Short mmCIF file of C-alpha atoms in Angstrom, two decimals:
data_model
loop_
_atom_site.label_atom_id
_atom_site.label_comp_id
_atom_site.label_asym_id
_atom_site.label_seq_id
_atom_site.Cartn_x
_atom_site.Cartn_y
_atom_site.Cartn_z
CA UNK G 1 0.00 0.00 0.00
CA UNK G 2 1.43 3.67 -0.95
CA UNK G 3 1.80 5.86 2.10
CA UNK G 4 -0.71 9.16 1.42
CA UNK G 5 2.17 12.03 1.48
CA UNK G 6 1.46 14.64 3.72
CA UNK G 7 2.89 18.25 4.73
CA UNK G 8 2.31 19.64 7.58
CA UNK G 9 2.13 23.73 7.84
CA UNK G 10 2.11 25.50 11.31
CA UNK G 11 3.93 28.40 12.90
CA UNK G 12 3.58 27.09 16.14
CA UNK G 13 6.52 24.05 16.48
CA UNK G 14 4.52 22.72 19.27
CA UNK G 15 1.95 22.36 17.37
CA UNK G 16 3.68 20.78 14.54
CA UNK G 17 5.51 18.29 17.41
CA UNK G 18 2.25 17.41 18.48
CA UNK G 19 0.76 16.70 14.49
CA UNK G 20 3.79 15.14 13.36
CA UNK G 21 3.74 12.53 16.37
CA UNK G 22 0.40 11.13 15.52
CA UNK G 23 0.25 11.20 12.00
CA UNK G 24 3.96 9.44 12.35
CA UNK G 25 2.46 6.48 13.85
CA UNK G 26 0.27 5.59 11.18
CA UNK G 27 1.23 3.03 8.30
CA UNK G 28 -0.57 4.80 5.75
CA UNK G 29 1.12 8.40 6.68
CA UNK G 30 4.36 9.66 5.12
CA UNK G 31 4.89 12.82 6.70
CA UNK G 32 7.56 14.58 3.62
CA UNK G 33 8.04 18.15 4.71
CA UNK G 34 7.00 20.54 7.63
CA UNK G 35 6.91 24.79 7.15
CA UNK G 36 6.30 27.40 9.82
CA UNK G 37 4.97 29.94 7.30
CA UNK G 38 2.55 29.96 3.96
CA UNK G 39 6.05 31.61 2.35
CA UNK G 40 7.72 28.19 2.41
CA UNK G 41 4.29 26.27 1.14
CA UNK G 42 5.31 26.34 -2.30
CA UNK G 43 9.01 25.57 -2.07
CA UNK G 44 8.23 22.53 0.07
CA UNK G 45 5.79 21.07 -2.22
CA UNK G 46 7.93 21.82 -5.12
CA UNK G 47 10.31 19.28 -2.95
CA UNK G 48 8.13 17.10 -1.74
CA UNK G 49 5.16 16.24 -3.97
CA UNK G 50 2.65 15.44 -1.05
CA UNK G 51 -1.11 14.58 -1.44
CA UNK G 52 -2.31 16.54 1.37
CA UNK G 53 -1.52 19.52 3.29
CA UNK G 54 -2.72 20.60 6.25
CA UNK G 55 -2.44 23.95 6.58
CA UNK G 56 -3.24 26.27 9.31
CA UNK G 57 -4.95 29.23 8.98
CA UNK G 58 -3.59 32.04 10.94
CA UNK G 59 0.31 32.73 10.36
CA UNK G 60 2.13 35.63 10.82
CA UNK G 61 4.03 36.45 7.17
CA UNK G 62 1.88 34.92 4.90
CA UNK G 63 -1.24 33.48 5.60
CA UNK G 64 -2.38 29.95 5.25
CA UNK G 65 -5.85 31.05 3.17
CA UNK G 66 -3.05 33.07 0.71
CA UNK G 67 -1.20 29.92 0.09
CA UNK G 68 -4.32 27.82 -0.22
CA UNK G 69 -5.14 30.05 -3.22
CA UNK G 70 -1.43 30.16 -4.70
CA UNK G 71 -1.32 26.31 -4.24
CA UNK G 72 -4.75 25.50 -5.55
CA UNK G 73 -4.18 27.74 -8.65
CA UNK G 74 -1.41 25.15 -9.70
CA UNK G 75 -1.86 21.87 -12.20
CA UNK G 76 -1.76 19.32 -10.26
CA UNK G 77 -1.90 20.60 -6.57
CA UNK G 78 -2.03 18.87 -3.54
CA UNK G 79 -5.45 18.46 -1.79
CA UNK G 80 -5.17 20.88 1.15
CA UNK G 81 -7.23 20.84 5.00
CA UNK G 82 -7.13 23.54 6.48
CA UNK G 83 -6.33 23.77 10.66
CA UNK G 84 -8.54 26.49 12.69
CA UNK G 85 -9.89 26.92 15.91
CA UNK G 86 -13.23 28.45 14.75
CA UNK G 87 -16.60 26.54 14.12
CA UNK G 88 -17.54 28.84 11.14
CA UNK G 89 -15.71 32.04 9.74
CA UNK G 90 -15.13 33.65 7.06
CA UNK G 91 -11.52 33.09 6.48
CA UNK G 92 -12.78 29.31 6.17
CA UNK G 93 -15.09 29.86 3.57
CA UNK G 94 -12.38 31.69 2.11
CA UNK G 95 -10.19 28.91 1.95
CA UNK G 96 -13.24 26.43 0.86
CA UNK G 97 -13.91 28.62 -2.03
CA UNK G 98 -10.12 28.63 -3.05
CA UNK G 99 -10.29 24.88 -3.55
CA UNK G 100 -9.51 23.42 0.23
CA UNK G 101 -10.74 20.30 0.27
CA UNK G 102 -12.36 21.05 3.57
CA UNK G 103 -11.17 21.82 7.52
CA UNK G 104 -10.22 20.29 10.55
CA UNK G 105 -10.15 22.07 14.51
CA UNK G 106 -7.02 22.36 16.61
CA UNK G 107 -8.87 20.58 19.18
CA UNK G 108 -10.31 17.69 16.76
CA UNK G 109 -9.55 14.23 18.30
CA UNK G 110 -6.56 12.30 16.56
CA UNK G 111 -8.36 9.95 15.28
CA UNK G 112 -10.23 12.10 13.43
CA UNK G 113 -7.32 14.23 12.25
CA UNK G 114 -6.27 11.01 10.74
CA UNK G 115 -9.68 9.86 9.16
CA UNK G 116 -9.46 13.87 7.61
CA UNK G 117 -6.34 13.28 6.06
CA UNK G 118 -7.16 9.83 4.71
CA UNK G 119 -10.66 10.79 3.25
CA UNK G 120 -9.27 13.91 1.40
CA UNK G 121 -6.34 11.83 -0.02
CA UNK G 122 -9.29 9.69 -1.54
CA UNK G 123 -10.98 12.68 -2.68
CA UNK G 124 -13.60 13.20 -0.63
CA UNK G 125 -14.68 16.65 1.34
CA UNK G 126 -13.82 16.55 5.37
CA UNK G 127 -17.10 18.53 5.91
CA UNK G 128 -20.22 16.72 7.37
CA UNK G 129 -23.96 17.85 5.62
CA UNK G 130 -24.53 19.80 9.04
CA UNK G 131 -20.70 21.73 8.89
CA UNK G 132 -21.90 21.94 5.50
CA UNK G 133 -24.68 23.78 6.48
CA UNK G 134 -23.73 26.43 9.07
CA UNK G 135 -20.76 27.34 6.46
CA UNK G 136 -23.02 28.35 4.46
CA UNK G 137 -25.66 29.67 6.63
CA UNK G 138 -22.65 31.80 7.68
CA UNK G 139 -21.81 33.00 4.08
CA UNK G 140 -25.12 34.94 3.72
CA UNK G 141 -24.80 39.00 4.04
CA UNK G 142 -24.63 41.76 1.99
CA UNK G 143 -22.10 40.48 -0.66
CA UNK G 144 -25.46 37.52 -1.36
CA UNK G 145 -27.28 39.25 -4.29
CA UNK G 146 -24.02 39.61 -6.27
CA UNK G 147 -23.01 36.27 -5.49
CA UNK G 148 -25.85 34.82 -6.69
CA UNK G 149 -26.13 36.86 -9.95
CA UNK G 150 -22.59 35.26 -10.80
CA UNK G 151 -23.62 32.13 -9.33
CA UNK G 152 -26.90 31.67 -11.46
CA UNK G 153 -24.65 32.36 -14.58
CA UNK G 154 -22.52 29.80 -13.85
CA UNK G 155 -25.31 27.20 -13.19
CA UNK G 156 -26.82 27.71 -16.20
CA UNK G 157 -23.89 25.91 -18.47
CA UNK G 158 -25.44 22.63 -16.29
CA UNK G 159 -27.96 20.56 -18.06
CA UNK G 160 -31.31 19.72 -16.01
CA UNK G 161 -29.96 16.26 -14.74
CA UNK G 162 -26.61 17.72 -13.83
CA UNK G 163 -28.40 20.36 -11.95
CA UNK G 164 -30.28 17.93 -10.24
CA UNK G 165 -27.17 15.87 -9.14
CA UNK G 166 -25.41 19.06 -7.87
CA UNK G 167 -28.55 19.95 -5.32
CA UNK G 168 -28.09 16.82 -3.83
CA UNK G 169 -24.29 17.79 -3.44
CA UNK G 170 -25.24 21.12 -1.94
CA UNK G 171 -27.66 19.16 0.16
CA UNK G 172 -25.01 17.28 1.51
CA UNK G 173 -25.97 13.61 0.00
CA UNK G 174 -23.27 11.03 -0.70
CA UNK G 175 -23.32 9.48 -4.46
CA UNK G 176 -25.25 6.48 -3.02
CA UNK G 177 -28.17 9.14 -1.76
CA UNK G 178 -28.05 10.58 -5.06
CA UNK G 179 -28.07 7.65 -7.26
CA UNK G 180 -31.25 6.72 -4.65
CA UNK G 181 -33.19 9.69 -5.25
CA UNK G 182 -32.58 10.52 -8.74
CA UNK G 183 -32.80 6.75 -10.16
CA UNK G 184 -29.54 6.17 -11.55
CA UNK G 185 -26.23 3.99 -10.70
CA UNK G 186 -23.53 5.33 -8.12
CA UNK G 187 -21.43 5.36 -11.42
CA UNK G 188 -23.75 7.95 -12.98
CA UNK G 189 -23.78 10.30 -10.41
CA UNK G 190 -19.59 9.61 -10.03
CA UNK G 191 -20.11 10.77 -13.64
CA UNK G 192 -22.62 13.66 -13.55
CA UNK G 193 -20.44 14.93 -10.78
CA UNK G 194 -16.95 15.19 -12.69
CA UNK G 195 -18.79 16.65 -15.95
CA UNK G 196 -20.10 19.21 -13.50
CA UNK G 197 -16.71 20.02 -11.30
CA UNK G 198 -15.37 20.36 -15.17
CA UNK G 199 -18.06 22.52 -16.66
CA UNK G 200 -17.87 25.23 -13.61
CA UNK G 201 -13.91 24.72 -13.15
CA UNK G 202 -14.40 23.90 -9.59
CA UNK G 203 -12.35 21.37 -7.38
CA UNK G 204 -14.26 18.97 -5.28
CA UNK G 205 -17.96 18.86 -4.11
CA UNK G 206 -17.96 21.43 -1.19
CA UNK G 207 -16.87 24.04 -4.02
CA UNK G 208 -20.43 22.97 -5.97
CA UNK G 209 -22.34 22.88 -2.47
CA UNK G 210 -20.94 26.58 -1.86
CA UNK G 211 -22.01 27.62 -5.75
CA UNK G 212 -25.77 26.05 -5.48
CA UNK G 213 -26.42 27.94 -2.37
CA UNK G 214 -25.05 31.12 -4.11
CA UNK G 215 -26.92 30.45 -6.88
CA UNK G 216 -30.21 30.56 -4.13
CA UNK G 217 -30.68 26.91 -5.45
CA UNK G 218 -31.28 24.93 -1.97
CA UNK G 219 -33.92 27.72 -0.92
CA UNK G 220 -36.10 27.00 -3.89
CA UNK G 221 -35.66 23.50 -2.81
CA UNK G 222 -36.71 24.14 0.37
CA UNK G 223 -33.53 23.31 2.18
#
């Protein structure tokens, strides 16, 4: 089995101690490269070609939602999780939107910091439907209207069915849900879902959640 490759990014060295002692005991974990700042991000993966990186948030040069975007922006980018100590804020949404495959608290348990890691190496989002939820309960304000003017735009290069398969994304369904609901295989939706992260140049399924509530989509659903 192929260890997932993983950076860790942290300006606190405790902190990174503390990460880099847990992940270190798993099998499946290859911890390749550490940085204190989002100014040695791109260096280090440059060196290291991880999977993930889990990045913290708050650092004192440059930020870890700055080198989310720069990292994102590049072919073939690692996934990145982002590390914060806040429930729902804006500087997470932030990073979702840049293409983070989802977050993680400081004060998660291990195990769970582990599960993160290994579910976003397999491409799936680290955010539950009900995370889902308050992020973007917490998005709405007065930036909503022109959000969803260029949200609706973008929705409309979807077809009905593909529309249909990313409202059950933004309602937080898994592809089994979907293919449930909408009467088609898992393999369809697995399908529908890549045409549509294509079509809208997004990166993973929380990115099409966060568009389809822009885009005012789950209200007229009545979620």
């Amino acid at each position: 089995m192929t260890a997932i490759r993983l950076v860790l990014v942290d300006d606190d060295p405790l902190v990174r101690a503390g990460l880099s002692f847990m992940m270190g005991g798993a099998d499946d974990i290859e911890i390749v490269g550490e940085a204190a700042d989002g100014s040695e991000v791109a260096a280090l993966v440059d060196r290291t070609r991880p999977d993930v990186v889990l990045m913290d948030i708050r650092m004192p040069n440059v930020d870890g939602l700055t080198a989310t975007e720069e990292l994102r922006a590049r072919k073939d980018a690692p996934q990145v999780v982002v590390l914060t100590t806040f429930h729902a804020d804006d500087q997470v949404l932030r990073a979702l939107r840049a293409g983070a495959a989802g977050f993680v608290l400081k004060d998660t348990p291990p195990t769970e910091i582990l599960a993160a890691v290994r579910r976003v190496a397999a491409g799936d989002p680290v955010l539950s439907p009900t995370v889902t939820r308050q992020l973007m309960a917490h998005a709405a304000g007065s930036a909503l209207d022109t959000r969803r003017s260029g949200a609706r735009t973008r929705i409309a290069a979807l077809n009905d069915r593909e529309r249909e398969v990313a409202v059950a994304v933004g309602q937080g369904r898994a592809n089994a849900e979907i293919a449930t609901e909408l009467f088609m295989s898992v393999a369809t939706v697995k399908t529908h879902v890549s045409r549509i992260l294509a079509k809208l140049d997004l990166n993973n399924r929380v990115q099409i959640a966060l568009l389809t509530y822009d885009a005012g989509l789950l209200e007229e659903d009545g979620h």
